[in-house]
């Protein structure tokens, strides 16, 4: 939460740490750094861990419908969504001076082969993946217009700019600047159509995936870490009512990292 001037109230910070030894040791070292408050009283959250744990925290806040600004300190591997951990000194000042980045997750509705609807949000991407050795066959529509009648391959994913450097990049999808207001639609090991390498869509788009021959060629859908099997149809769009705020040190903001990642060789 912020005050009328958009500033974080650093007198009400909560501290969360991943269950790794490294993160717990760091949490113990920061215990006397400031007067930490419980999460339900906090104006912002300092998160110790890696990208995966930060995503877990964001999902928990989405589930509880109380989304606070998050300032991550990297004690994981990649730390793309995190800031550099520098210990206790000046931590509250760093949070106060951090640059806010607003991001919106994807809202997914998956209908399984029994007709049951499942709902979830994805901060990085929604991925459809074949469940067996059989190639998945998927029809892709954008805003109710069929664009790919039948994609044959291992699957397909729809990624946000935040997620464009994660699974999407590994699948040879494009890196999207944070302020691009675009989504990356990327096939996973496509066989047909052979020359289609994906698309970049406005983030106002609504994308629908329909599974062809679902009984013979079962497909699962994964919204970040949440998985639903044997789906028949999946609808995905931006959840603008679920906006989240990530906090980054000046000069180390996520938009700069996204640009820099495109020049890594």
PDB file of N, CA and C in Angstrom, residues 17-96:
ATOM      1  N   UNK A  17      10.380 -15.276   3.704  1.00  0.00           N
ATOM      2  CA  UNK A  17      11.580 -15.961   3.211  1.00  0.00           C
ATOM      3  C   UNK A  17      11.214 -17.338   2.689  1.00  0.00           C
ATOM      4  N   UNK A  18      11.849 -17.741   1.603  1.00  0.00           N
ATOM      5  CA  UNK A  18      11.647 -19.082   1.061  1.00  0.00           C
ATOM      6  C   UNK A  18      12.215 -20.111   2.046  1.00  0.00           C
ATOM      7  N   UNK A  19      11.802 -21.365   1.939  1.00  0.00           N
ATOM      8  CA  UNK A  19      12.239 -22.379   2.906  1.00  0.00           C
ATOM      9  C   UNK A  19      13.645 -22.912   2.672  1.00  0.00           C
ATOM     10  N   UNK A  20      14.476 -22.220   1.927  1.00  0.00           N
ATOM     11  CA  UNK A  20      15.849 -22.656   1.722  1.00  0.00           C
ATOM     12  C   UNK A  20      16.715 -22.189   2.895  1.00  0.00           C
ATOM     13  N   UNK A  21      17.815 -22.908   3.142  1.00  0.00           N
ATOM     14  CA  UNK A  21      18.718 -22.533   4.232  1.00  0.00           C
ATOM     15  C   UNK A  21      19.274 -21.130   4.020  1.00  0.00           C
ATOM     16  N   UNK A  22      19.617 -20.827   2.788  1.00  0.00           N
ATOM     17  CA  UNK A  22      20.199 -19.520   2.498  1.00  0.00           C
ATOM     18  C   UNK A  22      19.225 -18.391   2.798  1.00  0.00           C
ATOM     19  N   UNK A  23      17.969 -18.558   2.400  1.00  0.00           N
ATOM     20  CA  UNK A  23      16.971 -17.520   2.644  1.00  0.00           C
ATOM     21  C   UNK A  23      16.646 -17.405   4.128  1.00  0.00           C
ATOM     22  N   UNK A  24      16.571 -18.528   4.834  1.00  0.00           N
ATOM     23  CA  UNK A  24      16.298 -18.483   6.266  1.00  0.00           C
ATOM     24  C   UNK A  24      17.425 -17.811   7.026  1.00  0.00           C
ATOM     25  N   UNK A  25      18.671 -18.102   6.636  1.00  0.00           N
ATOM     26  CA  UNK A  25      19.812 -17.440   7.283  1.00  0.00           C
ATOM     27  C   UNK A  25      19.757 -15.936   7.057  1.00  0.00           C
ATOM     28  N   UNK A  26      19.381 -15.529   5.846  1.00  0.00           N
ATOM     29  CA  UNK A  26      19.269 -14.103   5.546  1.00  0.00           C
ATOM     30  C   UNK A  26      18.147 -13.462   6.355  1.00  0.00           C
ATOM     31  N   UNK A  27      17.024 -14.187   6.514  1.00  0.00           N
ATOM     32  CA  UNK A  27      15.910 -13.665   7.305  1.00  0.00           C
ATOM     33  C   UNK A  27      16.327 -13.456   8.765  1.00  0.00           C
ATOM     34  N   UNK A  28      17.097 -14.394   9.298  1.00  0.00           N
ATOM     35  CA  UNK A  28      17.593 -14.245  10.672  1.00  0.00           C
ATOM     36  C   UNK A  28      18.509 -13.034  10.790  1.00  0.00           C
ATOM     37  N   UNK A  29      19.334 -12.815   9.762  1.00  0.00           N
ATOM     38  CA  UNK A  29      20.257 -11.681   9.779  1.00  0.00           C
ATOM     39  C   UNK A  29      19.519 -10.347   9.679  1.00  0.00           C
ATOM     40  N   UNK A  30      18.327 -10.362   9.066  1.00  0.00           N
ATOM     41  CA  UNK A  30      17.542  -9.134   8.896  1.00  0.00           C
ATOM     42  C   UNK A  30      16.509  -8.929   9.997  1.00  0.00           C
ATOM     43  N   UNK A  31      16.448  -9.848  10.942  1.00  0.00           N
ATOM     44  CA  UNK A  31      15.394  -9.814  11.956  1.00  0.00           C
ATOM     45  C   UNK A  31      15.346  -8.499  12.714  1.00  0.00           C
ATOM     46  N   UNK A  32      16.523  -7.921  13.013  1.00  0.00           N
ATOM     47  CA  UNK A  32      16.584  -6.672  13.778  1.00  0.00           C
ATOM     48  C   UNK A  32      16.823  -5.455  12.884  1.00  0.00           C
ATOM     49  N   UNK A  33      16.652  -5.647  11.587  1.00  0.00           N
ATOM     50  CA  UNK A  33      16.929  -4.563  10.633  1.00  0.00           C
ATOM     51  C   UNK A  33      15.894  -3.449  10.748  1.00  0.00           C
ATOM     52  N   UNK A  34      14.657  -3.827  11.008  1.00  0.00           N
ATOM     53  CA  UNK A  34      13.564  -2.879  11.171  1.00  0.00           C
ATOM     54  C   UNK A  34      12.484  -3.548  12.002  1.00  0.00           C
ATOM     55  N   UNK A  35      11.473  -2.824  12.365  1.00  0.00           N
ATOM     56  CA  UNK A  35      10.362  -3.406  13.127  1.00  0.00           C
ATOM     57  C   UNK A  35       9.371  -4.023  12.143  1.00  0.00           C
ATOM     58  N   UNK A  36       9.642  -5.259  11.761  1.00  0.00           N
ATOM     59  CA  UNK A  36       8.779  -5.962  10.813  1.00  0.00           C
ATOM     60  C   UNK A  36       7.373  -6.118  11.400  1.00  0.00           C
ATOM     61  N   UNK A  37       6.376  -6.090  10.525  1.00  0.00           N
ATOM     62  CA  UNK A  37       4.983  -6.257  10.965  1.00  0.00           C
ATOM     63  C   UNK A  37       4.402  -7.505  10.313  1.00  0.00           C
ATOM     64  N   UNK A  38       3.320  -8.060  10.862  1.00  0.00           N
ATOM     65  CA  UNK A  38       2.657  -9.200  10.218  1.00  0.00           C
ATOM     66  C   UNK A  38       2.146  -8.816   8.831  1.00  0.00           C
ATOM     67  N   UNK A  39       2.002  -9.812   7.986  1.00  0.00           N
ATOM     68  CA  UNK A  39       1.610  -9.563   6.604  1.00  0.00           C
ATOM     69  C   UNK A  39       0.280  -8.828   6.509  1.00  0.00           C
ATOM     70  N   UNK A  40      -0.668  -9.150   7.397  1.00  0.00           N
ATOM     71  CA  UNK A  40      -1.984  -8.513   7.297  1.00  0.00           C
ATOM     72  C   UNK A  40      -1.983  -7.062   7.761  1.00  0.00           C
ATOM     73  N   UNK A  41      -0.845  -6.578   8.307  1.00  0.00           N
ATOM     74  CA  UNK A  41      -0.738  -5.178   8.719  1.00  0.00           C
ATOM     75  C   UNK A  41       0.221  -4.400   7.819  1.00  0.00           C
ATOM     76  N   UNK A  42       0.801  -5.062   6.832  1.00  0.00           N
ATOM     77  CA  UNK A  42       1.897  -4.482   6.062  1.00  0.00           C
ATOM     78  C   UNK A  42       1.411  -3.568   4.945  1.00  0.00           C
ATOM     79  N   UNK A  43       2.286  -2.630   4.567  1.00  0.00           N
ATOM     80  CA  UNK A  43       2.054  -1.780   3.395  1.00  0.00           C
ATOM     81  C   UNK A  43       2.819  -2.297   2.188  1.00  0.00           C
ATOM     82  N   UNK A  44       3.854  -3.120   2.441  1.00  0.00           N
ATOM     83  CA  UNK A  44       4.651  -3.727   1.378  1.00  0.00           C
ATOM     84  C   UNK A  44       5.357  -4.947   1.964  1.00  0.00           C
ATOM     85  N   UNK A  45       5.875  -5.793   1.075  1.00  0.00           N
ATOM     86  CA  UNK A  45       6.493  -7.046   1.500  1.00  0.00           C
ATOM     87  C   UNK A  45       7.901  -7.146   0.930  1.00  0.00           C
ATOM     88  N   UNK A  46       8.855  -7.477   1.801  1.00  0.00           N
ATOM     89  CA  UNK A  46      10.206  -7.811   1.372  1.00  0.00           C
ATOM     90  C   UNK A  46      10.294  -9.330   1.281  1.00  0.00           C
ATOM     91  N   UNK A  47      10.663  -9.834   0.118  1.00  0.00           N
ATOM     92  CA  UNK A  47      10.669 -11.275  -0.135  1.00  0.00           C
ATOM     93  C   UNK A  47      12.102 -11.746  -0.349  1.00  0.00           C
ATOM     94  N   UNK A  48      12.516 -12.744   0.424  1.00  0.00           N
ATOM     95  CA  UNK A  48      13.849 -13.334   0.302  1.00  0.00           C
ATOM     96  C   UNK A  48      13.732 -14.679  -0.406  1.00  0.00           C
ATOM     97  N   UNK A  49      14.435 -14.840  -1.516  1.00  0.00           N
ATOM     98  CA  UNK A  49      14.380 -16.107  -2.244  1.00  0.00           C
ATOM     99  C   UNK A  49      14.695 -15.894  -3.711  1.00  0.00           C
ATOM    100  N   UNK A  50      14.102 -16.728  -4.541  1.00  0.00           N
ATOM    101  CA  UNK A  50      14.296 -16.632  -5.976  1.00  0.00           C
ATOM    102  C   UNK A  50      13.008 -16.250  -6.682  1.00  0.00           C
ATOM    103  N   UNK A  51      13.065 -16.262  -8.011  1.00  0.00           N
ATOM    104  CA  UNK A  51      11.891 -15.897  -8.807  1.00  0.00           C
ATOM    105  C   UNK A  51      10.692 -16.795  -8.504  1.00  0.00           C
ATOM    106  N   UNK A  52      10.948 -18.096  -8.347  1.00  0.00           N
ATOM    107  CA  UNK A  52       9.850 -19.026  -8.098  1.00  0.00           C
ATOM    108  C   UNK A  52       9.128 -18.724  -6.805  1.00  0.00           C
ATOM    109  N   UNK A  53       9.885 -18.417  -5.758  1.00  0.00           N
ATOM    110  CA  UNK A  53       9.243 -18.112  -4.480  1.00  0.00           C
ATOM    111  C   UNK A  53       8.484 -16.799  -4.558  1.00  0.00           C
ATOM    112  N   UNK A  54       9.053 -15.811  -5.252  1.00  0.00           N
ATOM    113  CA  UNK A  54       8.330 -14.540  -5.395  1.00  0.00           C
ATOM    114  C   UNK A  54       7.005 -14.747  -6.116  1.00  0.00           C
ATOM    115  N   UNK A  55       7.005 -15.586  -7.149  1.00  0.00           N
ATOM    116  CA  UNK A  55       5.746 -15.898  -7.842  1.00  0.00           C
ATOM    117  C   UNK A  55       4.762 -16.582  -6.912  1.00  0.00           C
ATOM    118  N   UNK A  56       5.266 -17.482  -6.043  1.00  0.00           N
ATOM    119  CA  UNK A  56       4.395 -18.136  -5.064  1.00  0.00           C
ATOM    120  C   UNK A  56       3.741 -17.102  -4.149  1.00  0.00           C
ATOM    121  N   UNK A  57       4.532 -16.132  -3.680  1.00  0.00           N
ATOM    122  CA  UNK A  57       4.003 -15.085  -2.804  1.00  0.00           C
ATOM    123  C   UNK A  57       2.936 -14.268  -3.515  1.00  0.00           C
ATOM    124  N   UNK A  58       3.200 -13.888  -4.758  1.00  0.00           N
ATOM    125  CA  UNK A  58       2.220 -13.120  -5.520  1.00  0.00           C
ATOM    126  C   UNK A  58       0.930 -13.911  -5.712  1.00  0.00           C
ATOM    127  N   UNK A  59       1.061 -15.200  -5.995  1.00  0.00           N
ATOM    128  CA  UNK A  59      -0.139 -16.019  -6.164  1.00  0.00           C
ATOM    129  C   UNK A  59      -0.925 -16.144  -4.855  1.00  0.00           C
ATOM    130  N   UNK A  60      -0.229 -16.267  -3.752  1.00  0.00           N
ATOM    131  CA  UNK A  60      -0.923 -16.332  -2.465  1.00  0.00           C
ATOM    132  C   UNK A  60      -1.702 -15.047  -2.200  1.00  0.00           C
ATOM    133  N   UNK A  61      -1.103 -13.904  -2.537  1.00  0.00           N
ATOM    134  CA  UNK A  61      -1.801 -12.637  -2.339  1.00  0.00           C
ATOM    135  C   UNK A  61      -2.985 -12.505  -3.283  1.00  0.00           C
ATOM    136  N   UNK A  62      -2.832 -12.990  -4.526  1.00  0.00           N
ATOM    137  CA  UNK A  62      -3.965 -12.987  -5.445  1.00  0.00           C
ATOM    138  C   UNK A  62      -5.108 -13.830  -4.909  1.00  0.00           C
ATOM    139  N   UNK A  63      -4.775 -15.007  -4.368  1.00  0.00           N
ATOM    140  CA  UNK A  63      -5.802 -15.899  -3.813  1.00  0.00           C
ATOM    141  C   UNK A  63      -6.515 -15.256  -2.627  1.00  0.00           C
ATOM    142  N   UNK A  64      -5.763 -14.490  -1.836  1.00  0.00           N
ATOM    143  CA  UNK A  64      -6.335 -13.841  -0.646  1.00  0.00           C
ATOM    144  C   UNK A  64      -6.948 -12.483  -0.960  1.00  0.00           C
ATOM    145  N   UNK A  65      -6.830 -12.046  -2.215  1.00  0.00           N
ATOM    146  CA  UNK A  65      -7.400 -10.788  -2.691  1.00  0.00           C
ATOM    147  C   UNK A  65      -6.881  -9.588  -1.902  1.00  0.00           C
ATOM    148  N   UNK A  66      -5.626  -9.664  -1.522  1.00  0.00           N
ATOM    149  CA  UNK A  66      -4.949  -8.513  -0.889  1.00  0.00           C
ATOM    150  C   UNK A  66      -3.531  -8.471  -1.442  1.00  0.00           C
ATOM    151  N   UNK A  67      -3.344  -7.700  -2.503  1.00  0.00           N
ATOM    152  CA  UNK A  67      -2.082  -7.674  -3.229  1.00  0.00           C
ATOM    153  C   UNK A  67      -1.290  -6.442  -2.811  1.00  0.00           C
ATOM    154  N   UNK A  68      -0.124  -6.662  -2.216  1.00  0.00           N
ATOM    155  CA  UNK A  68       0.743  -5.592  -1.736  1.00  0.00           C
ATOM    156  C   UNK A  68       1.939  -5.418  -2.672  1.00  0.00           C
ATOM    157  N   UNK A  69       2.551  -4.231  -2.675  1.00  0.00           N
ATOM    158  CA  UNK A  69       3.814  -4.068  -3.416  1.00  0.00           C
ATOM    159  C   UNK A  69       4.868  -5.034  -2.860  1.00  0.00           C
ATOM    160  N   UNK A  70       5.671  -5.581  -3.767  1.00  0.00           N
ATOM    161  CA  UNK A  70       6.654  -6.603  -3.382  1.00  0.00           C
ATOM    162  C   UNK A  70       8.052  -6.145  -3.802  1.00  0.00           C
ATOM    163  N   UNK A  71       8.978  -6.228  -2.839  1.00  0.00           N
ATOM    164  CA  UNK A  71      10.382  -5.907  -3.081  1.00  0.00           C
ATOM    165  C   UNK A  71      11.180  -7.183  -2.844  1.00  0.00           C
ATOM    166  N   UNK A  72      11.676  -7.779  -3.917  1.00  0.00           N
ATOM    167  CA  UNK A  72      12.375  -9.052  -3.812  1.00  0.00           C
ATOM    168  C   UNK A  72      13.874  -8.886  -3.657  1.00  0.00           C
ATOM    169  N   UNK A  73      14.480  -9.736  -2.814  1.00  0.00           N
ATOM    170  CA  UNK A  73      15.929  -9.783  -2.654  1.00  0.00           C
ATOM    171  C   UNK A  73      16.398 -11.162  -3.082  1.00  0.00           C
ATOM    172  N   UNK A  74      17.311 -11.198  -4.028  1.00  0.00           N
ATOM    173  CA  UNK A  74      17.683 -12.460  -4.664  1.00  0.00           C
ATOM    174  C   UNK A  74      18.556 -13.334  -3.772  1.00  0.00           C
ATOM    175  N   UNK A  75      17.996 -14.487  -3.409  1.00  0.00           N
ATOM    176  CA  UNK A  75      18.737 -15.532  -2.716  1.00  0.00           C
ATOM    177  C   UNK A  75      18.465 -16.858  -3.412  1.00  0.00           C
ATOM    178  N   UNK A  76      18.166 -16.755  -4.713  1.00  0.00           N
ATOM    179  CA  UNK A  76      17.926 -17.943  -5.521  1.00  0.00           C
ATOM    180  C   UNK A  76      18.987 -18.069  -6.601  1.00  0.00           C
ATOM    181  N   UNK A  77      18.557 -18.532  -7.781  1.00  0.00           N
ATOM    182  CA  UNK A  77      19.502 -18.788  -8.862  1.00  0.00           C
ATOM    183  C   UNK A  77      19.545 -17.638  -9.857  1.00  0.00           C
ATOM    184  N   UNK A  78      18.457 -17.408 -10.590  1.00  0.00           N
ATOM    185  CA  UNK A  78      18.442 -16.381 -11.630  1.00  0.00           C
ATOM    186  C   UNK A  78      18.116 -15.010 -11.045  1.00  0.00           C
ATOM    187  N   UNK A  79      17.009 -14.907 -10.335  1.00  0.00           N
ATOM    188  CA  UNK A  79      16.645 -13.647  -9.706  1.00  0.00           C
ATOM    189  C   UNK A  79      16.255 -12.554 -10.676  1.00  0.00           C
ATOM    190  N   UNK A  80      15.624 -12.925 -11.776  1.00  0.00           N
ATOM    191  CA  UNK A  80      15.257 -11.935 -12.786  1.00  0.00           C
ATOM    192  C   UNK A  80      14.272 -10.909 -12.222  1.00  0.00           C
ATOM    193  N   UNK A  81      13.400 -11.338 -11.310  1.00  0.00           N
ATOM    194  CA  UNK A  81      12.394 -10.453 -10.741  1.00  0.00           C
ATOM    195  C   UNK A  81      12.833  -9.850  -9.408  1.00  0.00           C
ATOM    196  N   UNK A  82      14.086 -10.072  -9.052  1.00  0.00           N
ATOM    197  CA  UNK A  82      14.563  -9.698  -7.724  1.00  0.00           C
ATOM    198  C   UNK A  82      15.585  -8.571  -7.800  1.00  0.00           C
ATOM    199  N   UNK A  83      15.892  -8.010  -6.618  1.00  0.00           N
ATOM    200  CA  UNK A  83      16.967  -7.050  -6.457  1.00  0.00           C
ATOM    201  C   UNK A  83      18.159  -7.732  -5.799  1.00  0.00           C
ATOM    202  N   UNK A  84      19.296  -7.107  -5.897  1.00  0.00           N
ATOM    203  CA  UNK A  84      20.495  -7.647  -5.275  1.00  0.00           C
ATOM    204  C   UNK A  84      20.400  -7.563  -3.751  1.00  0.00           C
ATOM    205  N   UNK A  85      20.724  -8.669  -3.085  1.00  0.00           N
ATOM    206  CA  UNK A  85      20.720  -8.680  -1.627  1.00  0.00           C
ATOM    207  C   UNK A  85      22.010  -8.045  -1.105  1.00  0.00           C
ATOM    208  N   UNK A  86      21.858  -6.987  -0.308  1.00  0.00           N
ATOM    209  CA  UNK A  86      23.025  -6.263   0.200  1.00  0.00           C
ATOM    210  C   UNK A  86      23.038  -6.182   1.725  1.00  0.00           C
ATOM    211  N   UNK A  87      22.242  -7.008   2.381  1.00  0.00           N
ATOM    212  CA  UNK A  87      22.228  -6.992   3.833  1.00  0.00           C
ATOM    213  C   UNK A  87      21.260  -5.969   4.381  1.00  0.00           C
ATOM    214  N   UNK A  88      21.430  -5.695   5.680  1.00  0.00           N
ATOM    215  CA  UNK A  88      20.468  -4.878   6.418  1.00  0.00           C
ATOM    216  C   UNK A  88      20.614  -3.386   6.152  1.00  0.00           C
ATOM    217  N   UNK A  89      21.826  -2.916   6.022  1.00  0.00           N
ATOM    218  CA  UNK A  89      22.073  -1.481   5.974  1.00  0.00           C
ATOM    219  C   UNK A  89      21.347  -0.805   4.810  1.00  0.00           C
ATOM    220  N   UNK A  90      20.538   0.187   5.152  1.00  0.00           N
ATOM    221  CA  UNK A  90      19.844   0.971   4.139  1.00  0.00           C
ATOM    222  C   UNK A  90      18.677   0.266   3.474  1.00  0.00           C
ATOM    223  N   UNK A  91      18.205  -0.849   4.024  1.00  0.00           N
ATOM    224  CA  UNK A  91      17.153  -1.614   3.354  1.00  0.00           C
ATOM    225  C   UNK A  91      15.855  -0.817   3.245  1.00  0.00           C
ATOM    226  N   UNK A  92      15.420  -0.200   4.334  1.00  0.00           N
ATOM    227  CA  UNK A  92      14.179   0.571   4.294  1.00  0.00           C
ATOM    228  C   UNK A  92      14.285   1.724   3.303  1.00  0.00           C
ATOM    229  N   UNK A  93      15.461   2.339   3.239  1.00  0.00           N
ATOM    230  CA  UNK A  93      15.677   3.441   2.288  1.00  0.00           C
ATOM    231  C   UNK A  93      15.611   2.931   0.857  1.00  0.00           C
ATOM    232  N   UNK A  94      16.146   1.739   0.615  1.00  0.00           N
ATOM    233  CA  UNK A  94      16.086   1.160  -0.727  1.00  0.00           C
ATOM    234  C   UNK A  94      14.647   0.896  -1.141  1.00  0.00           C
ATOM    235  N   UNK A  95      13.851   0.386  -0.212  1.00  0.00           N
ATOM    236  CA  UNK A  95      12.441   0.127  -0.516  1.00  0.00           C
ATOM    237  C   UNK A  95      11.721   1.437  -0.826  1.00  0.00           C
ATOM    238  N   UNK A  96      12.014   2.464  -0.039  1.00  0.00           N
ATOM    239  CA  UNK A  96      11.355   3.754  -0.240  1.00  0.00           C
ATOM    240  C   UNK A  96      11.700   4.370  -1.594  1.00  0.00           C
TER     241      UNK A  96
END
